Amino acid sequence: MGRAPCCDKTNVKRGPWSPEEDSKLKAYIEQHGTGGNWIALPQKIGLKRCGKSCRLRWLNYLRPDIKHGGFSEEEDNIICNLYISIGSRWSIIAAQLPGRTDNDIKNYWNTRLKKKLFGRRKESSQARRLSSLNQDPKDANGVDDNPNSQGLSNSAFERLQLHMHLQSLQNPFSFFNNPLLWPRLHTQMPQVSQTQTIPLQKVGFHEFPSSDPISIEGDKSKQDEIENSISGFSPLESSIAFNNGSEGIQPNGMEQLNMNVQSLSGLQTELSDLIYGKNSGSAAINEDQMTDQFDCFEEIDASKDSMSWWANDFDTKSSSSNSWDSTSVPQTEGMFQDYVLRYDL
DNA sequence: AAGACGATCAACCGCGCACAG
DNA sequence: CCTGTGCGCGGTTGATCGTCT
């Protein structure tokens, strides 16, 4: 038995909104509010539209505080940072960007930002492979390289790739250069601490700007909320996050959050380099180096089965709750925590 | 000039969660 | 506790526009 439709699909108009419909909806909401019931709203106004459609139109287009137009460099960085940390939680990301909607950000990521980060890499590696093998994008065995075809979600794989690349830039002794961190060893070395926490002062990330949207400095209630959220982890979550007795300093909630924030700040610089091709100190790489860096992804691609435990963990974390709204951001910090601990190896 | 192709983005869809009754 | 309903979310679709061949 399926769910009852929210409205009579045969009696509602679909497709693009006309200016008249827009003005009707806008005028009504500005005067009366939504009345707490989107489903009933179109009937009150006399619009032949589904309530959900009205809600979407208002939230994504008609709201007075909506910011239209291109995204700034700072917004790009925030989106990338948050995407790496929490994945496609567009509503949460949107909550950090005043005036931007989740739909906007989602579209922007899928159509532009993702290509800035991944497009050239995939293109170059694939082009070189094709030129050397002179064959289809499918490999010599006819196996599709697409990670999706083997059960690894786009989001997880993209974040994994981005993570690994940034990691290799930031810390040459981690991951690719440290066999202890290689995923295929996971099952063979059950007690090896793969997520070792380290003192904050050794991290050496850049100062995080106080104006950053995710900064909670000075916001006592938010800090308390996040403290509670972090200390409220289940034993399983805690064991994942702190990896069963790592010898590093076990930060309390706020220290951990600061780590997250500082780590994200570090990512910001790297992302600027990636996206905008700027040179920023030690992280600067030229195009050849970039291409060389990207070669590793082909190898990783070949062994993605063995690393799926890791990516799947991202996915598990990401999909454990489907109810995310701006008020549940503290939960996000928990995921920041898990992720950043790994990142800060 | 025209058709093919790709990029963009508004809008839709289906699902899970929260909550009231 | 169960059920129905509305909301909010992420993923997907499709129309439109621009660029390429």
Short mmCIF file of C-alpha atoms (C1' of nucleotides) in Angstrom, two decimals:
data_model
loop_
_atom_site.label_atom_id
_atom_site.label_comp_id
_atom_site.label_asym_id
_atom_site.label_seq_id
_atom_site.Cartn_x
_atom_site.Cartn_y
_atom_site.Cartn_z
CA MET A 1 0.00 0.00 0.00
CA GLY A 2 1.56 3.23 -1.13
CA ARG A 3 1.45 6.58 0.52
CA ALA A 4 -1.47 8.79 -0.31
CA PRO A 5 -0.42 11.60 -2.64
CA CYS A 6 -0.15 15.01 -1.02
CA CYS A 7 -2.50 16.49 -3.59
CA ASP A 8 -4.62 15.57 -6.57
CA LYS A 9 -1.99 15.43 -9.28
CA THR A 10 -4.54 15.76 -12.02
CA ASN A 11 -5.85 19.06 -10.72
CA VAL A 12 -2.61 20.86 -10.05
CA LYS A 13 -0.55 22.86 -12.46
CA ARG A 14 3.03 21.79 -12.91
CA GLY A 15 6.09 23.24 -14.51
CA PRO A 16 7.47 26.76 -14.40
CA TRP A 17 5.71 29.39 -12.31
CA SER A 18 4.13 32.38 -13.98
CA PRO A 19 4.72 35.90 -12.65
CA GLU A 20 1.06 36.02 -11.58
CA GLU A 21 1.42 32.89 -9.53
CA ASP A 22 4.59 34.22 -7.99
CA SER A 23 3.00 37.50 -7.00
CA LYS A 24 -0.06 35.77 -5.56
CA LEU A 25 2.02 33.46 -3.44
CA LYS A 26 4.43 36.14 -2.35
CA ALA A 27 1.73 38.61 -1.46
CA TYR A 28 -0.18 36.09 0.57
CA ILE A 29 2.78 34.79 2.54
CA GLU A 30 4.10 38.27 3.23
CA GLN A 31 0.71 39.25 4.59
CA HIS A 32 -0.43 36.09 6.34
CA GLY A 33 2.56 33.82 6.60
CA THR A 34 2.33 30.22 5.58
CA GLY A 35 -0.25 29.48 8.22
CA GLY A 36 1.73 26.42 9.18
CA ASN A 37 0.13 24.36 6.48
CA TRP A 38 1.58 24.35 3.02
CA ILE A 39 -0.89 21.78 1.77
CA ALA A 40 -3.88 24.00 2.43
CA LEU A 41 -2.18 27.19 1.32
CA PRO A 42 -2.68 26.99 -2.46
CA GLN A 43 -6.42 26.55 -2.01
CA LYS A 44 -6.59 29.62 0.20
CA ILE A 45 -4.84 31.68 -2.45
CA GLY A 46 -6.64 30.12 -5.35
CA LEU A 47 -3.54 28.62 -6.88
CA LYS A 48 -3.77 25.36 -8.76
CA ARG A 49 -0.49 24.21 -7.35
CA CYS A 50 0.63 21.48 -5.03
CA GLY A 51 1.46 22.69 -1.53
CA LYS A 52 4.91 21.25 -1.79
CA SER A 53 5.44 23.12 -4.99
CA CYS A 54 4.39 26.37 -3.27
CA ARG A 55 6.75 25.72 -0.42
CA LEU A 56 9.62 25.04 -2.81
CA ARG A 57 8.89 28.10 -4.85
CA TRP A 58 8.82 30.29 -1.77
CA LEU A 59 11.91 28.82 -0.16
CA ASN A 60 14.03 28.66 -3.28
CA TYR A 61 12.97 31.73 -5.15
CA LEU A 62 10.45 34.13 -3.65
CA ARG A 63 11.82 34.55 -0.14
CA PRO A 64 13.02 38.12 0.28
CA ASP A 65 16.43 37.18 1.69
CA ILE A 66 17.37 34.91 -1.18
CA LYS A 67 20.72 35.70 -2.72
CA HIS A 68 20.76 35.17 -6.45
CA GLY A 69 23.83 35.16 -8.64
CA GLY A 70 27.26 33.66 -8.59
CA PHE A 71 28.99 32.19 -5.62
CA SER A 72 31.97 33.88 -4.06
CA GLU A 73 35.32 32.26 -3.47
CA GLU A 74 34.59 32.18 0.23
CA GLU A 75 31.30 30.45 -0.39
CA ASP A 76 33.06 27.92 -2.61
CA ASN A 77 35.45 27.13 0.19
CA ILE A 78 32.73 26.74 2.75
CA ILE A 79 30.77 24.44 0.49
CA CYS A 80 33.81 22.29 -0.24
CA ASN A 81 34.87 22.13 3.37
CA LEU A 82 31.47 21.11 4.54
CA TYR A 83 30.96 18.68 1.71
CA ILE A 84 34.17 16.90 2.64
CA SER A 85 33.11 16.77 6.25
CA ILE A 86 29.45 15.94 6.08
CA GLY A 87 28.71 15.03 2.49
CA SER A 88 25.59 16.03 0.66
CA ARG A 89 23.78 17.55 3.61
CA TRP A 90 22.75 20.47 1.50
CA SER A 91 20.38 21.93 4.00
CA ILE A 92 23.10 22.06 6.63
CA ILE A 93 25.54 23.57 4.19
CA ALA A 94 22.92 26.07 3.14
CA ALA A 95 22.43 27.02 6.78
CA GLN A 96 26.02 28.24 6.79
CA LEU A 97 25.50 30.40 3.74
CA PRO A 98 22.93 33.09 4.39
CA GLY A 99 20.70 33.73 1.44
CA ARG A 100 21.62 30.52 -0.32
CA THR A 101 19.22 27.61 -0.63
CA ASP A 102 20.02 23.95 -0.45
CA ASN A 103 18.78 23.56 -4.00
CA ASP A 104 21.09 26.32 -5.18
CA ILE A 105 24.07 24.82 -3.48
CA LYS A 106 23.25 21.34 -4.66
CA ASN A 107 22.99 22.53 -8.24
CA TYR A 108 26.12 24.60 -7.93
CA TRP A 109 28.09 21.70 -6.55
CA ASN A 110 26.84 19.21 -9.12
CA THR A 111 27.27 21.44 -12.12
CA ARG A 112 30.29 23.57 -11.38
CA LEU A 113 32.20 23.09 -8.18
CA LYS A 114 32.55 19.36 -8.57
CA LYS A 115 33.98 19.87 -12.01
CA LYS A 116 36.45 22.39 -10.73
CA LEU A 117 37.72 19.85 -8.26
CA PHE A 118 37.40 16.60 -10.14
CA GLY A 119 36.85 17.40 -13.76
CA ARG A 120 40.39 17.95 -14.90
CA ARG A 121 41.72 15.06 -12.90
CA LYS A 122 39.31 12.52 -14.28
CA GLU A 123 39.72 13.90 -17.74
CA SER A 124 43.48 13.84 -17.71
CA SER A 125 43.89 10.41 -16.21
CA GLN A 126 41.27 8.91 -18.44
CA ALA A 127 42.59 10.63 -21.52
CA ARG A 128 46.06 9.34 -20.86
CA ARG A 129 44.79 5.86 -20.26
CA LEU A 130 42.77 5.90 -23.42
CA SER A 131 45.63 7.21 -25.45
CA SER A 132 47.93 4.52 -24.14
CA LEU A 133 45.43 1.70 -24.44
CA ASN A 134 43.41 3.07 -27.31
CA GLN A 135 40.19 1.68 -25.94
CA ASP A 136 36.89 2.53 -24.36
CA PRO A 137 36.50 4.05 -20.94
CA LYS A 138 35.85 0.55 -19.72
CA ASP A 139 39.11 -1.09 -18.84
CA ALA A 140 40.81 -3.95 -20.58
CA ASN A 141 38.61 -6.48 -18.83
CA GLY A 142 35.54 -4.60 -19.82
CA VAL A 143 34.93 -3.60 -16.23
CA ASP A 144 33.39 -0.25 -15.72
CA ASP A 145 35.61 2.05 -13.68
CA ASN A 146 32.68 3.90 -12.35
CA PRO A 147 32.72 3.46 -8.59
CA ASN A 148 28.98 3.63 -8.56
CA SER A 149 28.78 0.41 -10.43
CA GLN A 150 30.47 -1.30 -7.53
CA GLY A 151 28.34 0.08 -4.83
CA LEU A 152 30.39 3.03 -3.68
CA SER A 153 28.25 6.10 -3.60
CA ASN A 154 29.20 9.15 -5.58
CA SER A 155 29.26 11.29 -2.53
CA ALA A 156 31.47 8.96 -0.56
CA PHE A 157 33.85 8.42 -3.42
CA GLU A 158 34.16 12.08 -4.22
CA ARG A 159 34.78 12.94 -0.63
CA LEU A 160 37.27 10.14 -0.38
CA GLN A 161 39.15 11.39 -3.39
CA LEU A 162 39.10 14.95 -2.21
CA HIS A 163 40.14 13.91 1.24
CA MET A 164 43.04 11.84 -0.01
CA HIS A 165 44.30 14.48 -2.30
CA LEU A 166 44.19 17.13 0.35
CA GLN A 167 45.76 14.77 2.80
CA SER A 168 48.64 14.07 0.49
CA LEU A 169 49.19 17.77 0.05
CA GLN A 170 48.98 18.56 3.68
CA ASN A 171 50.90 15.70 5.18
CA PRO A 172 53.32 13.79 3.01
CA PHE A 173 53.83 11.21 5.77
CA SER A 174 50.24 10.23 5.94
CA PHE A 175 48.08 7.80 4.03
CA PHE A 176 49.90 7.15 0.77
CA ASN A 177 53.24 7.11 2.47
CA ASN A 178 52.19 5.26 5.57
CA PRO A 179 51.29 1.59 5.09
CA LEU A 180 49.59 1.53 8.45
CA LEU A 181 46.94 3.73 6.99
CA TRP A 182 46.29 1.75 3.87
CA PRO A 183 42.77 0.45 3.91
CA ARG A 184 43.60 -3.04 2.73
CA LEU A 185 45.41 -3.61 6.00
CA HIS A 186 42.32 -2.90 7.94
CA THR A 187 41.19 -6.45 8.44
CA GLN A 188 44.67 -7.76 8.98
CA MET A 189 45.57 -5.35 11.72
CA PRO A 190 42.53 -5.13 13.89
CA GLN A 191 44.16 -3.34 16.79
CA VAL A 192 46.24 -0.89 14.88
CA SER A 193 45.18 2.58 15.71
CA GLN A 194 44.28 4.11 12.41
CA THR A 195 42.82 7.23 13.79
CA GLN A 196 45.26 8.63 16.21
CA THR A 197 44.47 11.89 17.79
CA ILE A 198 47.24 14.39 18.14
CA PRO A 199 47.68 17.48 20.22
CA LEU A 200 46.13 20.51 18.69
CA GLN A 201 49.30 22.55 18.79
CA LYS A 202 50.98 20.03 16.55
CA VAL A 203 48.40 20.34 13.87
CA GLY A 204 49.57 23.72 12.78
CA PHE A 205 46.57 24.78 10.81
CA HIS A 206 45.77 28.27 9.90
CA GLU A 207 43.80 30.51 12.13
CA PHE A 208 40.12 30.13 11.46
CA PRO A 209 38.45 33.44 10.75
CA SER A 210 36.03 34.41 13.47
CA SER A 211 33.60 35.58 10.87
CA ASP A 212 33.32 32.14 9.42
CA PRO A 213 29.73 30.94 9.50
CA ILE A 214 30.52 27.78 11.39
CA SER A 215 32.43 29.55 14.12
CA ILE A 216 30.57 29.28 17.39
CA GLU A 217 32.95 31.40 19.39
CA GLY A 218 31.06 33.51 21.85
CA ASP A 219 27.86 31.62 21.35
CA LYS A 220 27.51 29.94 24.72
CA SER A 221 24.23 28.23 24.05
CA LYS A 222 25.55 26.80 20.81
CA GLN A 223 28.69 25.65 22.54
CA ASP A 224 26.64 23.96 25.24
CA GLU A 225 24.46 22.36 22.64
CA ILE A 226 27.42 20.99 20.77
CA GLU A 227 29.12 19.88 23.98
CA ASN A 228 26.05 17.92 24.88
CA SER A 229 25.79 16.51 21.43
CA ILE A 230 29.37 15.30 21.39
CA SER A 231 29.31 13.89 24.89
CA GLY A 232 26.10 12.15 23.97
CA PHE A 233 27.73 9.77 21.51
CA SER A 234 26.79 6.16 21.75
CA PRO A 235 29.58 3.75 22.73
CA LEU A 236 29.81 2.63 19.14
CA GLU A 237 30.09 6.16 17.88
CA SER A 238 32.67 6.92 20.50
CA SER A 239 34.71 3.89 19.62
CA ILE A 240 34.64 4.84 15.98
CA ALA A 241 35.45 8.44 16.70
CA PHE A 242 38.20 7.80 19.17
CA ASN A 243 39.23 4.42 17.87
CA ASN A 244 39.46 2.41 21.02
CA GLY A 245 42.18 3.86 23.11
CA SER A 246 44.33 5.81 20.79
CA GLU A 247 47.36 7.07 22.60
CA GLY A 248 46.85 10.61 21.53
CA ILE A 249 45.24 13.21 23.69
CA GLN A 250 41.55 12.62 23.95
CA PRO A 251 40.05 16.00 23.47
CA ASN A 252 36.86 16.99 25.08
CA GLY A 253 34.01 18.12 22.95
CA MET A 254 35.01 21.72 22.49
CA GLU A 255 38.66 20.93 21.90
CA GLN A 256 37.62 18.42 19.32
CA LEU A 257 35.36 20.90 17.66
CA ASN A 258 38.20 23.38 17.58
CA MET A 259 40.28 20.75 15.85
CA ASN A 260 37.55 20.34 13.32
CA VAL A 261 37.29 24.02 12.74
CA GLN A 262 41.03 24.41 12.43
CA SER A 263 41.25 21.47 10.10
CA LEU A 264 38.56 22.88 7.93
CA SER A 265 40.45 26.10 7.87
CA GLY A 266 43.48 24.25 6.63
CA LEU A 267 41.42 22.67 3.95
CA GLN A 268 40.25 26.07 2.92
CA THR A 269 43.69 27.08 1.80
CA GLU A 270 44.25 23.86 -0.06
CA LEU A 271 40.90 24.15 -1.72
CA SER A 272 41.66 27.63 -2.86
CA ASP A 273 44.74 26.28 -4.57
CA LEU A 274 42.77 23.51 -6.17
CA ILE A 275 39.87 25.58 -7.30
CA TYR A 276 41.49 28.82 -8.18
CA GLY A 277 44.98 27.65 -9.02
CA LYS A 278 46.61 29.99 -6.58
CA ASN A 279 49.92 29.31 -4.96
CA SER A 280 49.70 29.43 -1.25
CA GLY A 281 52.98 28.48 0.34
CA SER A 282 53.98 24.88 0.74
CA ALA A 283 50.79 23.50 -0.66
CA ALA A 284 51.35 25.06 -4.05
CA ILE A 285 51.63 22.58 -6.89
CA ASN A 286 51.98 22.99 -10.58
CA GLU A 287 49.93 21.24 -13.16
CA ASP A 288 52.37 18.40 -13.70
CA GLN A 289 52.52 17.76 -10.02
CA MET A 290 48.78 17.85 -9.93
CA THR A 291 48.62 15.27 -12.68
CA ASP A 292 51.11 13.11 -10.85
CA GLN A 293 49.09 13.42 -7.71
CA PHE A 294 46.07 12.31 -9.57
CA ASP A 295 47.76 9.19 -10.88
CA CYS A 296 47.33 7.68 -7.49
CA PHE A 297 43.60 7.73 -7.95
CA GLU A 298 43.84 5.25 -10.74
CA GLU A 299 45.58 2.84 -8.42
CA ILE A 300 43.15 3.55 -5.68
CA ASP A 301 40.36 2.98 -8.11
CA ALA A 302 41.73 -0.47 -8.83
CA SER A 303 41.76 -1.36 -5.16
CA LYS A 304 38.58 0.36 -4.17
CA ASP A 305 37.04 -2.90 -3.05
CA SER A 306 39.53 -3.12 -0.28
CA MET A 307 38.93 0.40 0.79
CA SER A 308 35.21 0.25 0.71
CA TRP A 309 35.16 -0.36 4.46
CA TRP A 310 36.33 3.14 4.82
CA ALA A 311 34.12 4.80 2.29
CA ASN A 312 31.18 2.80 3.49
CA ASP A 313 31.80 4.13 6.90
CA PHE A 314 31.45 7.59 5.46
CA ASP A 315 28.24 6.48 3.91
CA THR A 316 26.97 4.85 7.03
CA LYS A 317 27.65 7.98 8.95
CA SER A 318 26.10 10.08 6.33
CA SER A 319 22.98 8.09 5.87
CA SER A 320 22.29 7.12 9.43
CA SER A 321 19.77 9.86 9.71
CA ASN A 322 17.68 11.24 6.99
CA SER A 323 16.21 13.95 9.07
CA TRP A 324 18.54 16.87 8.91
CA ASP A 325 17.59 20.40 9.35
CA SER A 326 19.31 23.52 10.47
CA THR A 327 18.57 22.74 14.07
CA SER A 328 20.42 19.49 13.96
CA VAL A 329 23.78 20.97 13.13
CA PRO A 330 25.29 19.72 16.39
CA GLN A 331 24.94 16.23 15.01
CA THR A 332 27.00 17.42 12.14
CA GLU A 333 29.76 18.30 14.52
CA GLY A 334 29.83 14.68 15.52
CA MET A 335 30.55 13.75 11.96
CA PHE A 336 33.12 16.49 11.72
CA GLN A 337 34.72 14.87 14.69
CA ASP A 338 34.85 11.45 13.20
CA TYR A 339 36.09 12.67 9.92
CA VAL A 340 38.61 15.16 11.15
CA LEU A 341 40.18 12.68 13.48
CA ARG A 342 40.98 10.65 10.45
CA TYR A 343 42.10 13.63 8.55
CA ASP A 344 44.44 14.72 11.28
CA LEU A 345 46.44 11.54 11.37
"C1'" DA B 1 22.68 27.95 -40.71
"C1'" DA B 2 21.28 24.11 -38.33
"C1'" DG B 3 21.51 20.17 -35.69
"C1'" DA B 4 24.00 17.93 -31.85
"C1'" DC B 5 25.67 18.22 -27.58
"C1'" DG B 6 26.54 19.97 -23.01
"C1'" DA B 7 25.61 23.03 -19.04
"C1'" DT B 8 22.56 25.05 -15.99
"C1'" DC B 9 18.91 25.34 -12.83
"C1'" DA B 10 13.96 25.28 -11.59
"C1'" DA B 11 10.94 21.96 -10.39
"C1'" DC B 12 9.42 17.38 -9.25
"C1'" DC B 13 9.54 12.94 -6.77
"C1'" DG B 14 9.75 9.74 -3.17
"C1'" DC B 15 11.23 8.79 1.22
"C1'" DG B 16 11.91 9.24 6.29
"C1'" DC B 17 10.92 11.77 10.35
"C1'" DA B 18 8.08 14.28 13.65
"C1'" DC B 19 3.99 14.92 15.66
"C1'" DA B 20 -0.88 15.21 16.60
"C1'" DG B 21 -4.95 12.64 17.33
"C1'" DC C 1 1.23 2.37 20.86
"C1'" DC C 2 -0.62 3.04 16.23
"C1'" DT C 3 -1.89 5.65 12.30
"C1'" DG C 4 -2.34 9.46 9.27
"C1'" DT C 5 -0.57 13.73 7.74
"C1'" DG C 6 2.60 17.42 6.79
"C1'" DC C 7 7.26 18.84 6.40
"C1'" DG C 8 11.87 18.72 4.92
"C1'" DC C 9 15.37 16.51 2.64
"C1'" DG C 10 18.40 14.58 -1.13
"C1'" DG C 11 18.24 12.76 -5.63
"C1'" DT C 12 16.61 13.20 -10.20
"C1'" DT C 13 14.37 15.08 -14.25
"C1'" DG C 14 13.49 18.03 -17.95
"C1'" DA C 15 13.21 22.59 -20.16
"C1'" DT C 16 16.02 26.10 -21.76
"C1'" DC C 17 20.00 28.26 -23.27
"C1'" DG C 18 24.71 28.42 -25.00
"C1'" DT C 19 28.48 26.36 -27.52
"C1'" DC C 20 30.40 23.35 -30.78
"C1'" DT C 21 30.79 20.99 -35.16
#
